[in-house]
Amino acid sequence: MRLIGLARVTLALLTVAPAGCGKPNTDPDGTPPVPTPAQVPAPPTAAGPAAPAAPQATLADVLAADAKWWAATAEPRRASQEKQRQREADLAAALRKKKLPAGVPPEVVGEVNLYRKIPTGSSFGAIAALSPDGTRIVIAETDLSFTDKKRWNRVVDLLSLEAVSRFDVGDGGVIGAGVVFSSDGSVLATGRPNGQVSVWDADKGTLRNRVDVGGYVWSLAPFPDGTGWVASVEGSPVKIDATGAVVKTYGPRAVHASLATVSPSGSMVAAYTRSGSPGKPTGGITLWDASTGARLAEFERQGLSGIKLMFAPDGRTLYSHENDVVVAWDVPTGASRDVVRAKNMDVPELSPDGDLIAYYSDPELVLHHLGSGKQRRLRTKAYWPDSNPVFFPGGTLLATSSNSHFVVWDLALARPPKE
């Protein structure tokens, strides 16, 4: 493993979404979003000879700016989380009023039978996405007829169980990782193996734009400031703005990147990368400056080839999933350590507070506390989980799907002990 320090230039992300791309970027309750380091405008300069180029920043500079952002936004982030937790408490209370089948585990607060909302001749796939306020889910369905094997994504309101919208992702839409809400929940982006990324109106299900990004779309991840998404494309990650236009490329086409993610402050993009000869590829994780595309660092590990990357809330730890192991990477130094091992581990998820890892393992739902190392294993005949777990944004609820049932778990009851 080695860490390569590289350069970047000053952050300069757009702070206003392009016209016609949806509602202004706000918290789900209408309050302005927490500003990110990239949203600090540069001071005006006086007319005259061009100033010398500013010294190129290092990874340490980026992390120092992130630390200041973390401290400066502590109070608005806390207030936003409190509002989200209250929304989740209201949702849990409403779900508890609905009758549950006999034998439901006590940790379950509600379930939705998705078969009731999917027409005959279609098959439920998985939970594709959860809205930023936790009130809507996107479910994937496939037409099972021999003449028209198409795929759709359907936005469903969790309380009314009514479909809000439905949009066609064609005959090869990426299910799950390739369906992502914008930060305000008004827009959805979907990816396809043929290299297309589509931007949809989440309320109407209408197509806003479609762009060819030039390679297989592995996944999509939103930027926290609402300026778009990073798409993991066969070759290199790209940034797509809220209109669907490609505005930034991270690394050369030969980088062979996959499964990119964005740091909580929006200052960095991380992705799995591979290089070397075809017979002896070298795996690694590369960090880029999100606004300039400059490469900041590279973490290498023999045989590294994962299916998930997750930043801790403060952006100083990056978790990767590879070969039934979750690895924690110290971003400042590149040092790595194994933190979770499990047989047949499916795709893990990190809780919003960074304390828990949730994953499936033959076929239990496992909650692992990163601090104490203690676990809770949840399994019943009726609720064998079969798709990725999804934490609600406030961190008080967890969603899973099993046999076409959407299940909501109360983390106050299911969470493993801290000590």
Coordinates of C-alpha atoms in Angstrom, one line a residue:
M1 CA 0.0 0.0 0.0
R2 CA 1.3 3.4 -0.8
L3 CA 0.0 7.0 -0.7
I4 CA 0.8 9.3 -3.5
G5 CA 0.3 13.0 -2.7
L6 CA -0.8 14.9 -5.7
A7 CA -2.0 18.4 -6.5
R8 CA -5.2 20.3 -7.1
V9 CA -6.2 23.9 -7.7
T10 CA -8.7 26.1 -5.8
L11 CA -12.2 24.8 -5.3
A12 CA -14.8 26.5 -7.5
L13 CA -18.1 24.5 -7.6
L14 CA -21.2 26.1 -8.9
T15 CA -23.6 26.9 -6.1
V16 CA -26.8 27.4 -8.1
A17 CA -28.4 24.7 -10.1
P18 CA -28.9 25.5 -13.8
A19 CA -32.2 27.0 -14.8
G20 CA -35.0 24.4 -15.3
C21 CA -33.3 21.7 -13.4
G22 CA -35.8 21.5 -10.5
K23 CA -36.6 23.2 -7.2
P24 CA -33.9 25.3 -5.5
N25 CA -31.6 23.1 -3.4
T26 CA -33.1 23.2 0.0
D27 CA -33.6 20.9 3.0
P28 CA -36.8 18.8 2.7
D29 CA -38.5 21.2 5.1
G30 CA -37.7 24.2 3.0
T31 CA -34.7 25.6 4.9
P32 CA -31.4 26.4 3.0
P33 CA -28.9 23.6 2.8
V34 CA -25.7 23.4 4.8
P35 CA -23.1 25.2 2.8
T36 CA -20.1 23.2 1.6
P37 CA -16.5 24.4 1.3
A38 CA -16.9 24.6 -2.5
Q39 CA -19.7 27.2 -2.0
V40 CA -17.5 29.9 -0.6
P41 CA -17.2 32.6 -3.3
A42 CA -13.8 33.9 -4.3
P43 CA -13.2 37.6 -3.3
P44 CA -13.4 40.1 -6.2
T45 CA -10.1 41.1 -7.7
A46 CA -9.1 44.6 -8.9
A47 CA -8.4 45.2 -12.6
G48 CA -4.8 45.0 -13.6
P49 CA -2.1 42.5 -14.5
A50 CA -2.9 38.9 -13.9
A51 CA -1.9 37.7 -10.5
P52 CA 0.6 34.8 -10.2
A53 CA -1.0 31.4 -10.1
A54 CA -1.9 30.3 -6.6
P55 CA 0.1 27.5 -5.1
Q56 CA -1.5 24.2 -5.8
A57 CA -3.2 22.7 -2.8
T58 CA -2.4 19.3 -1.4
L59 CA -4.6 16.6 0.1
A60 CA -3.7 18.0 3.5
D61 CA -5.0 21.4 2.4
V62 CA -8.3 19.8 1.3
L63 CA -8.7 18.0 4.6
A64 CA -7.9 21.2 6.5
A65 CA -10.6 23.0 4.6
D66 CA -13.0 20.2 5.3
A67 CA -12.2 20.3 9.1
K68 CA -13.1 24.0 9.1
W69 CA -16.3 23.3 7.2
W70 CA -17.1 20.5 9.7
A71 CA -16.7 22.9 12.7
A72 CA -18.5 25.8 11.1
T73 CA -21.5 23.8 10.0
A74 CA -21.9 21.8 13.2
E75 CA -25.0 23.7 14.4
P76 CA -27.0 23.8 11.2
R77 CA -26.2 20.1 10.6
R78 CA -27.4 19.2 14.1
A79 CA -30.6 21.2 13.6
S80 CA -31.2 19.5 10.2
Q81 CA -30.7 16.1 11.7
E82 CA -33.1 16.8 14.5
K83 CA -35.8 17.8 12.0
Q84 CA -35.1 14.7 10.0
R85 CA -35.3 12.5 13.1
Q86 CA -38.7 14.0 13.9
R87 CA -39.9 13.2 10.4
E88 CA -38.8 9.6 10.9
A89 CA -40.5 9.5 14.3
D90 CA -43.7 10.7 12.6
L91 CA -43.3 8.1 9.9
A92 CA -42.7 5.3 12.4
A93 CA -45.7 6.3 14.4
A94 CA -47.9 6.3 11.3
L95 CA -46.6 2.9 10.2
R96 CA -47.2 1.4 13.6
K97 CA -50.9 2.2 13.3
K98 CA -51.1 -0.2 10.3
K99 CA -51.8 -3.9 11.1
L100 CA -48.7 -6.1 10.8
P101 CA -48.7 -9.8 10.0
A102 CA -48.4 -12.3 12.8
G103 CA -44.8 -13.2 13.8
V104 CA -43.3 -9.9 12.8
P105 CA -40.1 -9.2 14.8
P106 CA -40.5 -6.6 17.5
E107 CA -37.8 -4.4 15.8
V108 CA -40.1 -4.0 12.7
V109 CA -42.3 -0.8 12.8
G110 CA -43.9 -1.3 9.4
E111 CA -44.0 -3.2 6.1
V112 CA -45.4 -2.5 2.7
N113 CA -46.6 -5.3 0.4
L114 CA -45.2 -4.1 -2.9
Y115 CA -47.1 -6.7 -4.9
R116 CA -50.2 -4.7 -4.3
K117 CA -48.7 -1.8 -6.2
I118 CA -47.2 -3.6 -9.1
P119 CA -49.4 -4.7 -12.0
T120 CA -49.9 -8.3 -13.0
G121 CA -47.1 -9.5 -15.3
S122 CA -44.4 -7.5 -13.6
S123 CA -41.8 -8.6 -11.1
F124 CA -40.5 -6.6 -8.2
G125 CA -36.7 -6.3 -8.2
A126 CA -35.4 -4.3 -5.2
I127 CA -35.4 -1.0 -3.3
A128 CA -33.7 1.2 -5.9
A129 CA -33.6 4.4 -3.9
L130 CA -34.9 6.3 -0.8
S131 CA -35.8 10.0 -1.0
P132 CA -33.7 12.4 1.0
D133 CA -36.6 13.0 3.5
G134 CA -37.3 9.3 3.8
T135 CA -41.0 9.5 2.7
R136 CA -40.7 7.9 -0.7
I137 CA -39.0 4.9 -2.2
V138 CA -38.2 3.9 -5.7
I139 CA -38.9 0.3 -6.5
A140 CA -37.8 -1.5 -9.6
E141 CA -40.1 -3.7 -11.7
T142 CA -39.6 -5.8 -14.8
D143 CA -42.2 -6.8 -17.5
L144 CA -42.2 -10.6 -17.6
S145 CA -43.9 -11.0 -20.9
F146 CA -41.8 -12.6 -23.7
T147 CA -42.5 -9.8 -26.1
D148 CA -41.7 -6.7 -24.0
K149 CA -39.0 -7.3 -21.4
K150 CA -38.8 -3.7 -20.2
R151 CA -37.8 -2.2 -16.8
W152 CA -39.4 0.6 -14.9
N153 CA -38.8 2.5 -11.7
R154 CA -41.8 3.5 -9.7
V155 CA -41.8 6.2 -7.0
V156 CA -44.1 5.2 -4.1
D157 CA -45.3 7.2 -1.1
L158 CA -44.5 5.2 2.0
L159 CA -47.7 6.2 3.9
S160 CA -50.4 6.2 1.3
L161 CA -48.7 3.4 -0.7
E162 CA -49.7 5.3 -3.8
A163 CA -47.5 5.5 -6.9
V164 CA -46.3 9.1 -7.3
S165 CA -44.7 8.5 -10.7
R166 CA -43.3 5.8 -13.0
F167 CA -40.6 6.0 -15.6
D168 CA -39.3 3.6 -18.2
V169 CA -35.6 2.8 -17.9
G170 CA -35.6 0.6 -21.1
D171 CA -34.5 -2.9 -21.5
G172 CA -31.2 -2.6 -19.7
G173 CA -31.6 -0.1 -16.9
V174 CA -29.2 -0.4 -14.0
I175 CA -31.2 -1.4 -10.9
G176 CA -30.3 -0.2 -7.5
A177 CA -27.0 1.6 -7.6
G178 CA -27.9 3.4 -10.8
V179 CA -31.0 5.1 -9.5
V180 CA -30.3 8.2 -7.3
F181 CA -32.3 11.2 -6.0
S182 CA -31.0 14.7 -6.2
S183 CA -30.3 16.3 -2.8
D184 CA -33.7 18.0 -2.7
G185 CA -35.6 14.9 -3.9
S186 CA -37.2 16.6 -6.9
V187 CA -35.0 14.9 -9.6
L188 CA -33.9 11.3 -10.2
A189 CA -30.9 10.2 -12.3
T190 CA -30.7 6.7 -13.8
G191 CA -27.9 4.9 -15.6
R192 CA -27.8 2.2 -18.2
P193 CA -25.2 -0.3 -19.4
N194 CA -25.3 1.3 -22.9
G195 CA -23.7 4.5 -21.5
Q196 CA -26.8 6.6 -21.1
V197 CA -27.6 8.7 -18.0
S198 CA -31.2 10.0 -17.8
V199 CA -32.5 12.8 -15.6
W200 CA -36.2 12.6 -14.6
D201 CA -38.8 14.7 -12.8
A202 CA -39.4 12.6 -9.6
D203 CA -43.0 13.9 -9.2
K204 CA -44.1 13.5 -12.9
G205 CA -41.9 10.7 -14.2
T206 CA -41.1 12.8 -17.2
L207 CA -37.7 12.8 -18.9
R208 CA -35.7 16.0 -18.6
N209 CA -32.6 15.1 -20.4
R210 CA -30.5 12.1 -21.5
V211 CA -26.8 12.1 -22.2
D212 CA -24.4 9.5 -23.5
V213 CA -21.4 9.3 -21.1
G214 CA -19.4 6.9 -23.3
G215 CA -19.3 3.8 -21.2
Y216 CA -21.0 1.3 -19.0
V217 CA -22.6 3.1 -16.1
W218 CA -21.7 1.2 -12.9
S219 CA -23.3 3.6 -10.4
L220 CA -24.4 7.1 -9.5
A221 CA -23.8 9.2 -6.4
P222 CA -25.2 12.7 -5.6
F223 CA -23.1 15.8 -4.8
P224 CA -24.3 17.2 -1.4
D225 CA -24.7 20.8 -2.8
G226 CA -27.2 19.7 -5.4
T227 CA -25.1 20.5 -8.4
G228 CA -25.4 17.0 -9.9
W229 CA -24.1 13.5 -9.6
V230 CA -20.8 11.6 -10.2
A231 CA -21.3 8.7 -12.6
S232 CA -19.0 5.6 -12.4
V233 CA -18.4 5.0 -16.1
E234 CA -16.3 2.3 -17.7
G235 CA -13.0 4.2 -18.2
S236 CA -13.3 7.2 -15.8
P237 CA -15.8 8.9 -13.5
V238 CA -17.7 12.0 -14.7
K239 CA -19.7 14.7 -13.1
I240 CA -23.2 15.2 -14.5
D241 CA -25.0 18.5 -13.6
A242 CA -28.6 18.8 -12.7
T243 CA -29.6 19.2 -16.4
G244 CA -27.9 16.0 -17.4
A245 CA -24.8 17.6 -19.0
V246 CA -21.3 16.2 -18.5
V247 CA -19.3 19.0 -16.9
K248 CA -16.2 17.2 -15.5
T249 CA -14.1 14.1 -16.1
Y250 CA -11.9 12.6 -13.3
G251 CA -8.8 11.0 -14.7
P252 CA -7.9 9.7 -18.1
R253 CA -10.1 7.3 -20.0
A254 CA -7.6 4.5 -19.3
V255 CA -8.1 4.8 -15.5
H256 CA -10.7 2.0 -15.5
A257 CA -12.6 3.4 -12.5
S258 CA -15.8 2.1 -11.0
L259 CA -18.2 2.8 -8.1
A260 CA -17.3 6.4 -7.4
T261 CA -18.6 8.3 -4.4
V262 CA -18.5 11.9 -3.1
S263 CA -17.1 13.1 0.3
P264 CA -19.7 14.6 2.7
S265 CA -18.4 18.1 2.1
G266 CA -18.4 17.6 -1.7
S267 CA -14.7 18.4 -2.0
M268 CA -13.5 15.0 -3.1
V269 CA -14.5 12.2 -5.4
A270 CA -13.2 8.6 -4.7
A271 CA -13.4 5.6 -7.0
Y272 CA -11.9 2.1 -7.4
T273 CA -9.2 2.1 -10.1
R274 CA -7.1 -0.5 -11.7
S275 CA -3.9 -0.4 -13.7
G276 CA -1.0 -2.6 -14.8
S277 CA -0.9 -5.4 -17.3
P278 CA -4.0 -7.4 -18.2
G279 CA -2.6 -10.5 -16.5
K280 CA -1.5 -8.7 -13.4
P281 CA -3.8 -5.8 -12.6
T282 CA -3.1 -3.6 -9.6
G283 CA -6.1 -2.4 -7.6
G284 CA -6.4 0.9 -5.8
I285 CA -8.6 3.8 -4.7
T286 CA -8.0 7.2 -6.3
L287 CA -9.1 10.6 -4.8
W288 CA -9.8 13.6 -7.0
D289 CA -10.5 17.2 -6.4
A290 CA -14.3 17.3 -7.1
S291 CA -14.2 20.8 -8.7
T292 CA -11.0 20.7 -10.8
G293 CA -10.6 17.0 -11.5
A294 CA -7.0 17.1 -10.2
R295 CA -5.8 13.8 -8.7
L296 CA -5.1 14.2 -5.0
A297 CA -4.0 10.7 -3.8
E298 CA -4.0 7.0 -4.6
F299 CA -4.3 4.1 -2.1
E300 CA -3.0 0.8 -3.4
R301 CA -3.5 -2.7 -2.1
Q302 CA -2.7 -5.9 -3.9
G303 CA -5.8 -7.5 -5.5
L304 CA -8.1 -4.6 -4.4
S305 CA -11.3 -4.9 -6.3
G306 CA -14.4 -3.8 -4.4
I307 CA -18.1 -3.2 -4.9
K308 CA -18.7 -0.4 -2.4
L309 CA -17.0 2.9 -1.2
M310 CA -18.4 4.9 1.7
F311 CA -17.0 8.1 3.4
A312 CA -17.3 8.6 7.1
P313 CA -19.3 11.7 8.0
D314 CA -16.2 13.8 8.6
G315 CA -14.5 12.6 5.3
R316 CA -11.3 11.5 7.0
T317 CA -12.1 7.7 6.8
L318 CA -13.1 5.9 3.6
Y319 CA -14.6 2.4 3.8
S320 CA -14.2 -0.1 1.0
H321 CA -15.9 -3.5 0.6
E322 CA -13.9 -6.4 -1.0
N323 CA -14.0 -10.2 -0.8
D324 CA -16.3 -10.4 2.3
V325 CA -14.2 -7.7 4.2
V326 CA -14.9 -4.1 5.0
V327 CA -11.6 -2.1 5.0
A328 CA -11.2 1.3 6.7
W329 CA -8.7 3.7 5.0
D330 CA -7.3 6.7 6.9
V331 CA -7.6 9.4 4.2
P332 CA -4.7 11.6 5.5
T333 CA -2.1 8.7 5.5
G334 CA -3.5 6.0 3.3
A335 CA -3.1 3.4 6.1
S336 CA -5.7 0.6 6.0
R337 CA -7.1 -1.9 8.4
D338 CA -9.8 -4.6 8.2
V339 CA -12.8 -3.7 10.4
V340 CA -15.5 -6.3 9.5
R341 CA -15.2 -9.8 8.1
A342 CA -18.2 -12.1 7.3
K343 CA -18.9 -15.1 5.1
N344 CA -20.9 -14.2 1.9
M345 CA -21.2 -10.6 2.9
D346 CA -23.5 -8.7 0.6
V347 CA -23.2 -4.9 -0.2
P348 CA -22.7 -3.1 3.2
E349 CA -24.1 0.3 4.1
L350 CA -22.7 2.9 6.6
S351 CA -25.1 4.7 9.0
P352 CA -25.4 8.5 8.8
D353 CA -23.6 8.9 12.1
G354 CA -20.7 6.6 10.9
D355 CA -21.2 4.2 13.8
L356 CA -22.9 1.2 12.1
I357 CA -22.2 -1.1 9.2
A358 CA -25.3 -3.0 8.0
Y359 CA -25.0 -5.9 5.6
Y360 CA -26.5 -9.3 4.8
S361 CA -24.8 -12.6 5.4
D362 CA -26.4 -16.0 4.7
P363 CA -29.2 -14.5 4.8
E364 CA -29.2 -12.6 8.1
L365 CA -29.4 -8.8 8.4
V366 CA -26.3 -7.9 10.5
L367 CA -25.8 -4.6 12.3
H368 CA -22.1 -4.2 13.3
H369 CA -21.0 -1.4 15.7
L370 CA -17.7 -0.1 14.5
G371 CA -16.7 1.2 17.9
S372 CA -17.5 -1.8 20.1
G373 CA -17.3 -4.5 17.4
K374 CA -20.6 -5.9 18.7
Q375 CA -23.3 -7.1 16.4
R376 CA -27.1 -7.7 16.2
R377 CA -28.3 -10.5 13.8
L378 CA -31.9 -10.3 12.6
R379 CA -33.6 -13.2 10.9
T380 CA -37.0 -14.8 10.7
K381 CA -38.7 -17.0 8.1
A382 CA -40.9 -14.2 6.9
Y383 CA -38.2 -11.6 6.6
W384 CA -35.1 -13.0 5.0
P385 CA -33.6 -9.9 3.4
D386 CA -32.8 -10.0 -0.2
S387 CA -31.7 -6.5 -1.3
N388 CA -29.3 -3.9 0.0
P389 CA -30.2 -2.4 3.4
V390 CA -30.9 1.4 3.3
F391 CA -30.5 3.7 6.3
F392 CA -32.9 6.6 6.6
P393 CA -31.2 10.0 6.5
G394 CA -31.8 10.7 10.2
G395 CA -30.3 7.3 11.2
T396 CA -33.2 6.1 13.3
L397 CA -34.8 3.7 10.8
L398 CA -33.4 1.1 8.4
A399 CA -35.2 -0.3 5.3
T400 CA -34.9 -3.7 3.7
S401 CA -36.9 -5.6 1.1
S402 CA -37.7 -9.3 1.2
N403 CA -40.0 -11.3 -1.1
S404 CA -41.6 -8.1 -2.4
H405 CA -42.1 -6.7 1.1
F406 CA -40.6 -3.4 2.0
V407 CA -39.7 -3.6 5.8
V408 CA -38.9 -0.7 8.1
W409 CA -36.8 -1.5 11.2
D410 CA -36.5 0.6 14.4
L411 CA -32.8 1.1 15.1
A412 CA -33.4 2.1 18.7
L413 CA -34.5 -1.6 19.2
A414 CA -32.1 -3.2 16.6
R415 CA -28.9 -1.3 17.2
P416 CA -26.1 -3.3 18.9
P417 CA -24.5 -1.9 22.1
K418 CA -21.8 0.8 21.9
E419 CA -19.7 -1.0 24.6

